[in-house]
XYZ file of C-alpha atoms in Angstrom:
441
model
C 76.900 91.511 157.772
C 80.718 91.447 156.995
C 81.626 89.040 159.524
C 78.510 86.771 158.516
C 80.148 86.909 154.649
C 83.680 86.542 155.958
C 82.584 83.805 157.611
C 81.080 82.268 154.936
C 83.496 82.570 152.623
C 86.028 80.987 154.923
C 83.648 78.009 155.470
C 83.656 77.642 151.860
C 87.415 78.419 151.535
C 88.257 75.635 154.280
C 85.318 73.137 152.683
C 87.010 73.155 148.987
C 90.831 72.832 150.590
C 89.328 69.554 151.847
C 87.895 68.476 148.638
C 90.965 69.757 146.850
C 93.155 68.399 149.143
C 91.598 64.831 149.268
C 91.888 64.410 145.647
C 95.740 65.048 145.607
C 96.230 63.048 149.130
C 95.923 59.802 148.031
C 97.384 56.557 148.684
C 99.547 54.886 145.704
C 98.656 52.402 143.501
C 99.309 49.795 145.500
C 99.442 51.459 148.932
C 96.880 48.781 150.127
C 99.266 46.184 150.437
C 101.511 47.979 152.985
C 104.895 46.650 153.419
C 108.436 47.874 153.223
C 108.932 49.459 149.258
C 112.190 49.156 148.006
C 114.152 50.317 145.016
C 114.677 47.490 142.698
C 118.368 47.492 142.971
C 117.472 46.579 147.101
C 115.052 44.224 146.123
C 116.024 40.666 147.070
C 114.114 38.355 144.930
C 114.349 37.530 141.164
C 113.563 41.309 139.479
C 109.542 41.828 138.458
C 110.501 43.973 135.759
C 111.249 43.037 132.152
C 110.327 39.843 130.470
C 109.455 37.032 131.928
C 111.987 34.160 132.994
C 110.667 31.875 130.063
C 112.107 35.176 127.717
C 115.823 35.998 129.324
C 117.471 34.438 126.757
C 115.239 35.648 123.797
C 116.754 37.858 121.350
C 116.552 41.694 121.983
C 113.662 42.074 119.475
C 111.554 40.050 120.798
C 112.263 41.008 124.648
C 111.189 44.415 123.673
C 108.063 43.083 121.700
C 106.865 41.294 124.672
C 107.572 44.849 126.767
C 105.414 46.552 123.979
C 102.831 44.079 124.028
C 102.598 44.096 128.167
C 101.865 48.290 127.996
C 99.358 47.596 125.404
C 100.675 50.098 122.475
C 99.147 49.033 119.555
C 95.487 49.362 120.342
C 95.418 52.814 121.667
C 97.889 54.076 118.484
C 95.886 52.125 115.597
C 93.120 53.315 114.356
C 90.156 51.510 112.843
C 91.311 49.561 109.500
C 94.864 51.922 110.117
C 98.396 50.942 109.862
C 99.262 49.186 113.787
C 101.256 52.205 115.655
C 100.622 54.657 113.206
C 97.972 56.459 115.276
C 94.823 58.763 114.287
C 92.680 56.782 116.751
C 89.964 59.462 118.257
C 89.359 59.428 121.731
C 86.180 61.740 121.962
C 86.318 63.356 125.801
C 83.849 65.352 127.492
C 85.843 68.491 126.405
C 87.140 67.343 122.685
C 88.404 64.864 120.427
C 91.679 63.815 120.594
C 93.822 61.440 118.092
C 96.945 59.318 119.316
C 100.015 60.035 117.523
C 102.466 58.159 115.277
C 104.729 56.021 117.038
C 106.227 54.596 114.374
C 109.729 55.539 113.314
C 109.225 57.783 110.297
C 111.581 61.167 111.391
C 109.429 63.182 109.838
C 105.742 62.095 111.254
C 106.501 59.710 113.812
C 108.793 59.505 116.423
C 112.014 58.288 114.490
C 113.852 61.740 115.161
C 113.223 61.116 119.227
C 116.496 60.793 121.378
C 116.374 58.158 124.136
C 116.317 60.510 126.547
C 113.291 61.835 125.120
C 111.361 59.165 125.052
C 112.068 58.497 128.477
C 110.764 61.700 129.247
C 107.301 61.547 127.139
C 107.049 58.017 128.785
C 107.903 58.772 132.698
C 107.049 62.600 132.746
C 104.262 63.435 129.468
C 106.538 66.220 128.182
C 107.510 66.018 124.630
C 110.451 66.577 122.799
C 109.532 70.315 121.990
C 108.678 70.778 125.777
C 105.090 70.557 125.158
C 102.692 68.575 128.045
C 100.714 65.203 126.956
C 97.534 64.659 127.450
C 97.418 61.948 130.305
C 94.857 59.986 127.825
C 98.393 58.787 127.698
C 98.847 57.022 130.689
C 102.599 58.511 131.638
C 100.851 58.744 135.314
C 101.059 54.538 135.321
C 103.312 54.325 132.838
C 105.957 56.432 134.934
C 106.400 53.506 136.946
C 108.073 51.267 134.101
C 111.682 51.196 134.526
C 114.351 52.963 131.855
C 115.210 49.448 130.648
C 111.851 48.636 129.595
C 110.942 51.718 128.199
C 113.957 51.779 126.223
C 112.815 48.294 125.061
C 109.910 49.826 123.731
C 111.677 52.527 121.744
C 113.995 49.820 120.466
C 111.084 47.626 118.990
C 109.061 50.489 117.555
C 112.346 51.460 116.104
C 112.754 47.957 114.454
C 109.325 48.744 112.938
C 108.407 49.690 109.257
C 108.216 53.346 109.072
C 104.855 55.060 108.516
C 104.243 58.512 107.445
C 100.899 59.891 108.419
C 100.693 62.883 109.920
C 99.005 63.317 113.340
C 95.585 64.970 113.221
C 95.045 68.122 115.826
C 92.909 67.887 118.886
C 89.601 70.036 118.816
C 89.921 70.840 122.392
C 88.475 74.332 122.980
C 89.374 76.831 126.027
C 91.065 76.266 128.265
C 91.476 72.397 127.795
C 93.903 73.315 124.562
C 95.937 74.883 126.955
C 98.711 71.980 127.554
C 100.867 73.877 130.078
C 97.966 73.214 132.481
C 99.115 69.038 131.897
C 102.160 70.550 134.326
C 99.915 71.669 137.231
C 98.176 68.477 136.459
C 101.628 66.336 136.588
C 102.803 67.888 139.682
C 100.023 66.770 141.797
C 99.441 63.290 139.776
C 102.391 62.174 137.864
C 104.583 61.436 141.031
C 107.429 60.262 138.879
C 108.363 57.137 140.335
C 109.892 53.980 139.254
C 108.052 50.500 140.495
C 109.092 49.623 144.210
C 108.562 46.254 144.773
C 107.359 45.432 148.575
C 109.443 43.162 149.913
C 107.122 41.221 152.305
C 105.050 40.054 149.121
C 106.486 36.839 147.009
C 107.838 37.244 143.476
C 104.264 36.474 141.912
C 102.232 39.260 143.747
C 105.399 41.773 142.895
C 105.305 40.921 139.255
C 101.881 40.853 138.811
C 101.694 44.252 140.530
C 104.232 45.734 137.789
C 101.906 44.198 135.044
C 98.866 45.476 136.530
C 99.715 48.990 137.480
C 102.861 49.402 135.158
C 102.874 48.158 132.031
C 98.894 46.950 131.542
C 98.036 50.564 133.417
C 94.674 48.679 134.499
C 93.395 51.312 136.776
C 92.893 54.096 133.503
C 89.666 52.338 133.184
C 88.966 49.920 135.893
C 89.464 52.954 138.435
C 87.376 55.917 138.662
C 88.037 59.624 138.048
C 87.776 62.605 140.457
C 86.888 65.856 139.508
C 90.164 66.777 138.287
C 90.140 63.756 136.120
C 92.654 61.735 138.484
C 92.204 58.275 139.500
C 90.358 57.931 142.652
C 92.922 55.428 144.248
C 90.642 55.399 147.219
C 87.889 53.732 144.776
C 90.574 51.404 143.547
C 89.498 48.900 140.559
C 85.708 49.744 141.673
C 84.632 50.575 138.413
C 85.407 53.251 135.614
C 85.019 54.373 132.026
C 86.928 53.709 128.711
C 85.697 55.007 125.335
C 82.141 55.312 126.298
C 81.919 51.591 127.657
C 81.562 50.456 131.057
C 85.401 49.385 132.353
C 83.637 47.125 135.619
C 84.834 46.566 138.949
C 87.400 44.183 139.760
C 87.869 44.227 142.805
C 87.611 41.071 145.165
C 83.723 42.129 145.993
C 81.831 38.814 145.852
C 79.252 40.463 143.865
C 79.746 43.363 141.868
C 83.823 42.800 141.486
C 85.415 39.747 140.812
C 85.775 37.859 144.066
C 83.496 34.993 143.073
C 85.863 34.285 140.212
C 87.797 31.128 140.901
C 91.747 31.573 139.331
C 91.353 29.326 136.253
C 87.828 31.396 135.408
C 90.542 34.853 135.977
C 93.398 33.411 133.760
C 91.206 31.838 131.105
C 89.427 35.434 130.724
C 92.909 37.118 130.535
C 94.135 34.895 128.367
C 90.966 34.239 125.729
C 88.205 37.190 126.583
C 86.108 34.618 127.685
C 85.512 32.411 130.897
C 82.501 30.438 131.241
C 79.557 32.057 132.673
C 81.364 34.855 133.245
C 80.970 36.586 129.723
C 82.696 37.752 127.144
C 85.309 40.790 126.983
C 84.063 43.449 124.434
C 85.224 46.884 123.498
C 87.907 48.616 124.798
C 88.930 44.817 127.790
C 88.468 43.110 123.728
C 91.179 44.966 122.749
C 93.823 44.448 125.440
C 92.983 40.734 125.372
C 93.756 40.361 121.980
C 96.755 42.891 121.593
C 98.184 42.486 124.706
C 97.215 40.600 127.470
C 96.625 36.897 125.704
C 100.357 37.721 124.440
C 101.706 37.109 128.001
C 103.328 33.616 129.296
C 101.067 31.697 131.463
C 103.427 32.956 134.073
C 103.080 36.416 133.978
C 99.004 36.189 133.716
C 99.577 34.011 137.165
C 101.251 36.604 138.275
C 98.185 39.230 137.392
C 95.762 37.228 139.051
C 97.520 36.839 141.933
C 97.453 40.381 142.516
C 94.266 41.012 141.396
C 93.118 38.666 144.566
C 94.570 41.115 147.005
C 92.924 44.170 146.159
C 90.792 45.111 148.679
C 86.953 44.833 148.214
C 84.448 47.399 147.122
C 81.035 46.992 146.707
C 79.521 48.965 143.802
C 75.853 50.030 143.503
C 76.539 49.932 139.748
C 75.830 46.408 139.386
C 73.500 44.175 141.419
C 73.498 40.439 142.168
C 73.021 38.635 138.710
C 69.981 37.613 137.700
C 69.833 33.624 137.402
C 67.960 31.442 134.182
C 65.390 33.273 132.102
C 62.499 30.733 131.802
C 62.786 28.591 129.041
C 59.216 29.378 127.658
C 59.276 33.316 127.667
C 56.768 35.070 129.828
C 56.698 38.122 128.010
C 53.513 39.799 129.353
C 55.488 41.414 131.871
C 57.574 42.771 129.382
C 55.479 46.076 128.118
C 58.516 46.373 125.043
C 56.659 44.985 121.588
C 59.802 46.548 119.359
C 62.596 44.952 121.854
C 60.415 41.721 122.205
C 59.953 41.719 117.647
C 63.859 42.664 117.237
C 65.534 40.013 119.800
C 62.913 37.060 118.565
C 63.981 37.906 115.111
C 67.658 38.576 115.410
C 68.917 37.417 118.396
C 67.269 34.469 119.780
C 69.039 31.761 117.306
C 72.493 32.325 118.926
C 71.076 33.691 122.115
C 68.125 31.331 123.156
C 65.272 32.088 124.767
C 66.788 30.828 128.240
C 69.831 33.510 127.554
C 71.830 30.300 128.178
C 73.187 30.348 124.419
C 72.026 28.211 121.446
C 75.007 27.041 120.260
C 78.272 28.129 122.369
C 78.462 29.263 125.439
C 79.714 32.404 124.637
C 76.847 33.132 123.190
C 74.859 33.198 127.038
C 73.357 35.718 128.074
C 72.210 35.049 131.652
C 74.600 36.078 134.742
C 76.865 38.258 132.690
C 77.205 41.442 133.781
C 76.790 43.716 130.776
C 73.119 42.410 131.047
C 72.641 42.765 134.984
C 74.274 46.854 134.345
C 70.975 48.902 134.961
C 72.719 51.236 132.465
C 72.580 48.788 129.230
C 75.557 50.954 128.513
C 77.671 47.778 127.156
C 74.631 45.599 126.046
C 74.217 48.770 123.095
C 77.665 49.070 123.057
C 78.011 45.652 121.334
C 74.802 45.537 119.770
C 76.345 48.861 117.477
C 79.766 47.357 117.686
C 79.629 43.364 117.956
C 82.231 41.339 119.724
C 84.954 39.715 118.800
C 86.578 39.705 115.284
C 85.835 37.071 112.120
C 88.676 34.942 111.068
C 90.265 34.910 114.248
C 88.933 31.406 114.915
C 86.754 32.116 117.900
C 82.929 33.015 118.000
C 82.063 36.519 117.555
C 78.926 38.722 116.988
C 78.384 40.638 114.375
C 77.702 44.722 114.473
C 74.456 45.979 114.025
C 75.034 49.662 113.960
C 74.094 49.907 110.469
C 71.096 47.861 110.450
C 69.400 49.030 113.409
C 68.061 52.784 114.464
C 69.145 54.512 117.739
C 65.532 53.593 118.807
C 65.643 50.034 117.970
C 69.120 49.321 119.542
C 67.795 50.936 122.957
C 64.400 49.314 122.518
C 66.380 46.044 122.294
C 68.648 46.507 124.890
C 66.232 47.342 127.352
C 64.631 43.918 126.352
C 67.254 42.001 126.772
C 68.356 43.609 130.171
C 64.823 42.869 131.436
C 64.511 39.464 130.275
C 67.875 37.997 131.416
C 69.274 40.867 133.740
C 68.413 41.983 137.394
C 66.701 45.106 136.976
C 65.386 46.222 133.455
C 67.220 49.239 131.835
C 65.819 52.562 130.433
C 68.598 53.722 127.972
C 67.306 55.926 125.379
C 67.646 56.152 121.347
C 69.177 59.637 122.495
C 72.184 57.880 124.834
C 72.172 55.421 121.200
C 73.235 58.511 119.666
C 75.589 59.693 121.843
C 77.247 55.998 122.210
C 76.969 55.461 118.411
C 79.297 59.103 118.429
C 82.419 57.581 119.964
C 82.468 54.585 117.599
């Protein structure tokens, strides 16, 4: 009977070395590509790093604005109606809450007492200056690959900034996930501490857009998914993730559920204005780095972006079907056993929507071949029913929120309606998920 446990155990032992060891193993970022890596100072063609060549001549301020803007600052450490880099924006986890800091310069609250060495450190290594572990919420495993200069840009242009006081607010994670020293187990099997290596058999475009895509825009901390240890699955590259309770969806080059059917002028104009026609528009969390960040960049750079986007290898996710195409123009809404959905979108939603899904008015308004409404989830059709898209007074369509007016009941009732009508496969989301959606907002 010994031997029978021993042997057991030792399966088991051997089984969860393989898991565990899998999940550290991985490939890098950009491992796919192959090719000979080289420190920048080796690298023979005009340096991806920093700004753009339309911005060597700019004035230091605004070189390190454009830095800031490419790693996307501002949204993560603003909260709602808040002071831009002041922080207290929740992130609610499985485990806890927890608020980004002040990164403005005030000594006291933000970051104004921070040496550049320390900043370098938070940045590259998530320690801070008391020798506390971040949370890598903070993406210091991406953002580790961002040379000194640029991060040192940063710190310069938040330093130029007006200074805030507001004190950070405290996490509410409970044992053991308020125990930070773990972040240094974490770090020293994910945080490899590297600077970008550009390959040198790729041209200057793929090499740049690499830096902006797994640098400074740290794509992959929602595009990619998580293992168990909360790691991104490089092996599952850009197939798919999370990011503040929305779907983050693949972009790979997959034909069908990633982005391989794109043509590069639908890519850029979706990079550049959240919207390319009959592709959708970007919501939530991809809303946000449009508008802060990404649609900040020189036509160059998001050139750059989508030519590496184009290389990375394909994935096919089960998460999202082939689109559905045209809802009938005269509804056939027998088949649809959803009376609430069917009262709600006829009432609300069908003067901007159509009945066709094709839009009423703009085309950013359709519906049909999108793929918030062909996710089997409805995870991002409630998302911006309780949240709308876009912003007013920004001079581009948007859509109001509903969060108020609607129950939990009626925004899944309508969301399955609309994912039946117009999608591939109806959803089943329930006022319950509502709830738990309606949580993180």
């Amino acid at each position: 009977m010994r031997r029978i446990l021993t042997l057991i155990a030792g399966a088991i032992i051997v089984v969860l070395g393989a898991i565990f060891g899998r999940m550290i193993l991985q490939p890098g970022p950009y491992g796919f590509a192959g090719g000979n890596r080289v420190d920048l100072a080796s690298y023979k063609g005009a340096s991806p790093t920093g700004v753009p060549a339309e911005l060597a001549a700019a004035d230091p301020r605004t070189r390190g604005e454009y830095v800031t803007r490419m790693a996307d600052c501002e949204a993560c450490h603003t909260a709602k109606g808040g002071t831009p880099f002041a922080g207290g924006r929740p992130f609610v986890l499985p485990f806890g809450t927890i608020y980004t800091p002040n990164i403005t310069p005030d000594p006291e609250t933000g970051i104004g007492k921070w040496t550049d060495a320390q900043f370098l450190t938070a940045v590259h290594k998530g320690i801070a200056p008391d020798g506390s572990r971040l949370y890598p919420a903070f993406p210091y495993a991406s953002y580790t690959r961002l040379t000194d200069a640029d991060v040192l840009a940063i710190k310069s242009y938040l330093f130029s900034l007006k200074p805030v006081r507001q004190a950070n607010k405290p996490n509410t994670f409970g044992f053991p996930f308020n125990q930070r020293w773990l972040m240094g187990i974490w770090s020293a099997f994910f945080n490899d501490d590297k600077r970008f290596q550009p390959v040198q058999e790729q041209s200057p475009a793929w090499n740049r857009g690499a830096y902006l895509v797994e640098a400074a825009g740290h794509c992959g901390e929602c595009h990619t998914p998580r293992n168990l240890l909360q790691a991104l699955d490089q092996r599952q590259k850009f197939a798919g993730g999370q990011a503040e309770g929305w779907n983050a969806y693949n972009i790979t080059s997959d034909r069908i559920s990633g982005i391989g059917a794109w043509s590069n002028d639908e890519l850029a104009a979706y990079l550049t204005t959240g919207h390319a026609k009959g592709r959708g528009v970007a919501s939530g969390p991809m809303h946000e780095a449009v508008a802060l960040s990404i649609s900040k960049l020189t036509k160059s750079d998001i050139a750059a972006m989508v030519t590496y986007l184009r290389t990375v290898p394909a994935i096919r996710s089960d998460r999202l079907p082939q689109p559905a195409g045209p809802a009938p123009a005269s509804p056939k809404l027998a088949s649809i056993d959803n009376p609430v959905g069917k009262r709600m979108f006829e009432g609300n939603c069908v003067a901007c929507h159509a009945w066709t899904g094709a839009g009423a008015i703009i085309e950013e308004a359709r519906l049909t071949g999108v793929r918030s409404v062909n996710d089997p989830t409805a995870t991002n059709v409630a998302q911006m029913i309780l949240n709308g898209a876009g912003r007013p007074g920004t001079g581009r369509p948007y859509m109001p929120s509903f969060a108020d007016a609607y129950s939990d009941s009626e925004v899944a009732a309508v969301a399955n309606y609309v994912t039946a009508r117009f999608g591939a496969a109806g959803s089943s989301i329930t006022a319950k998920e509502v709830a738990a959606l309606r949580r993180q907002n």
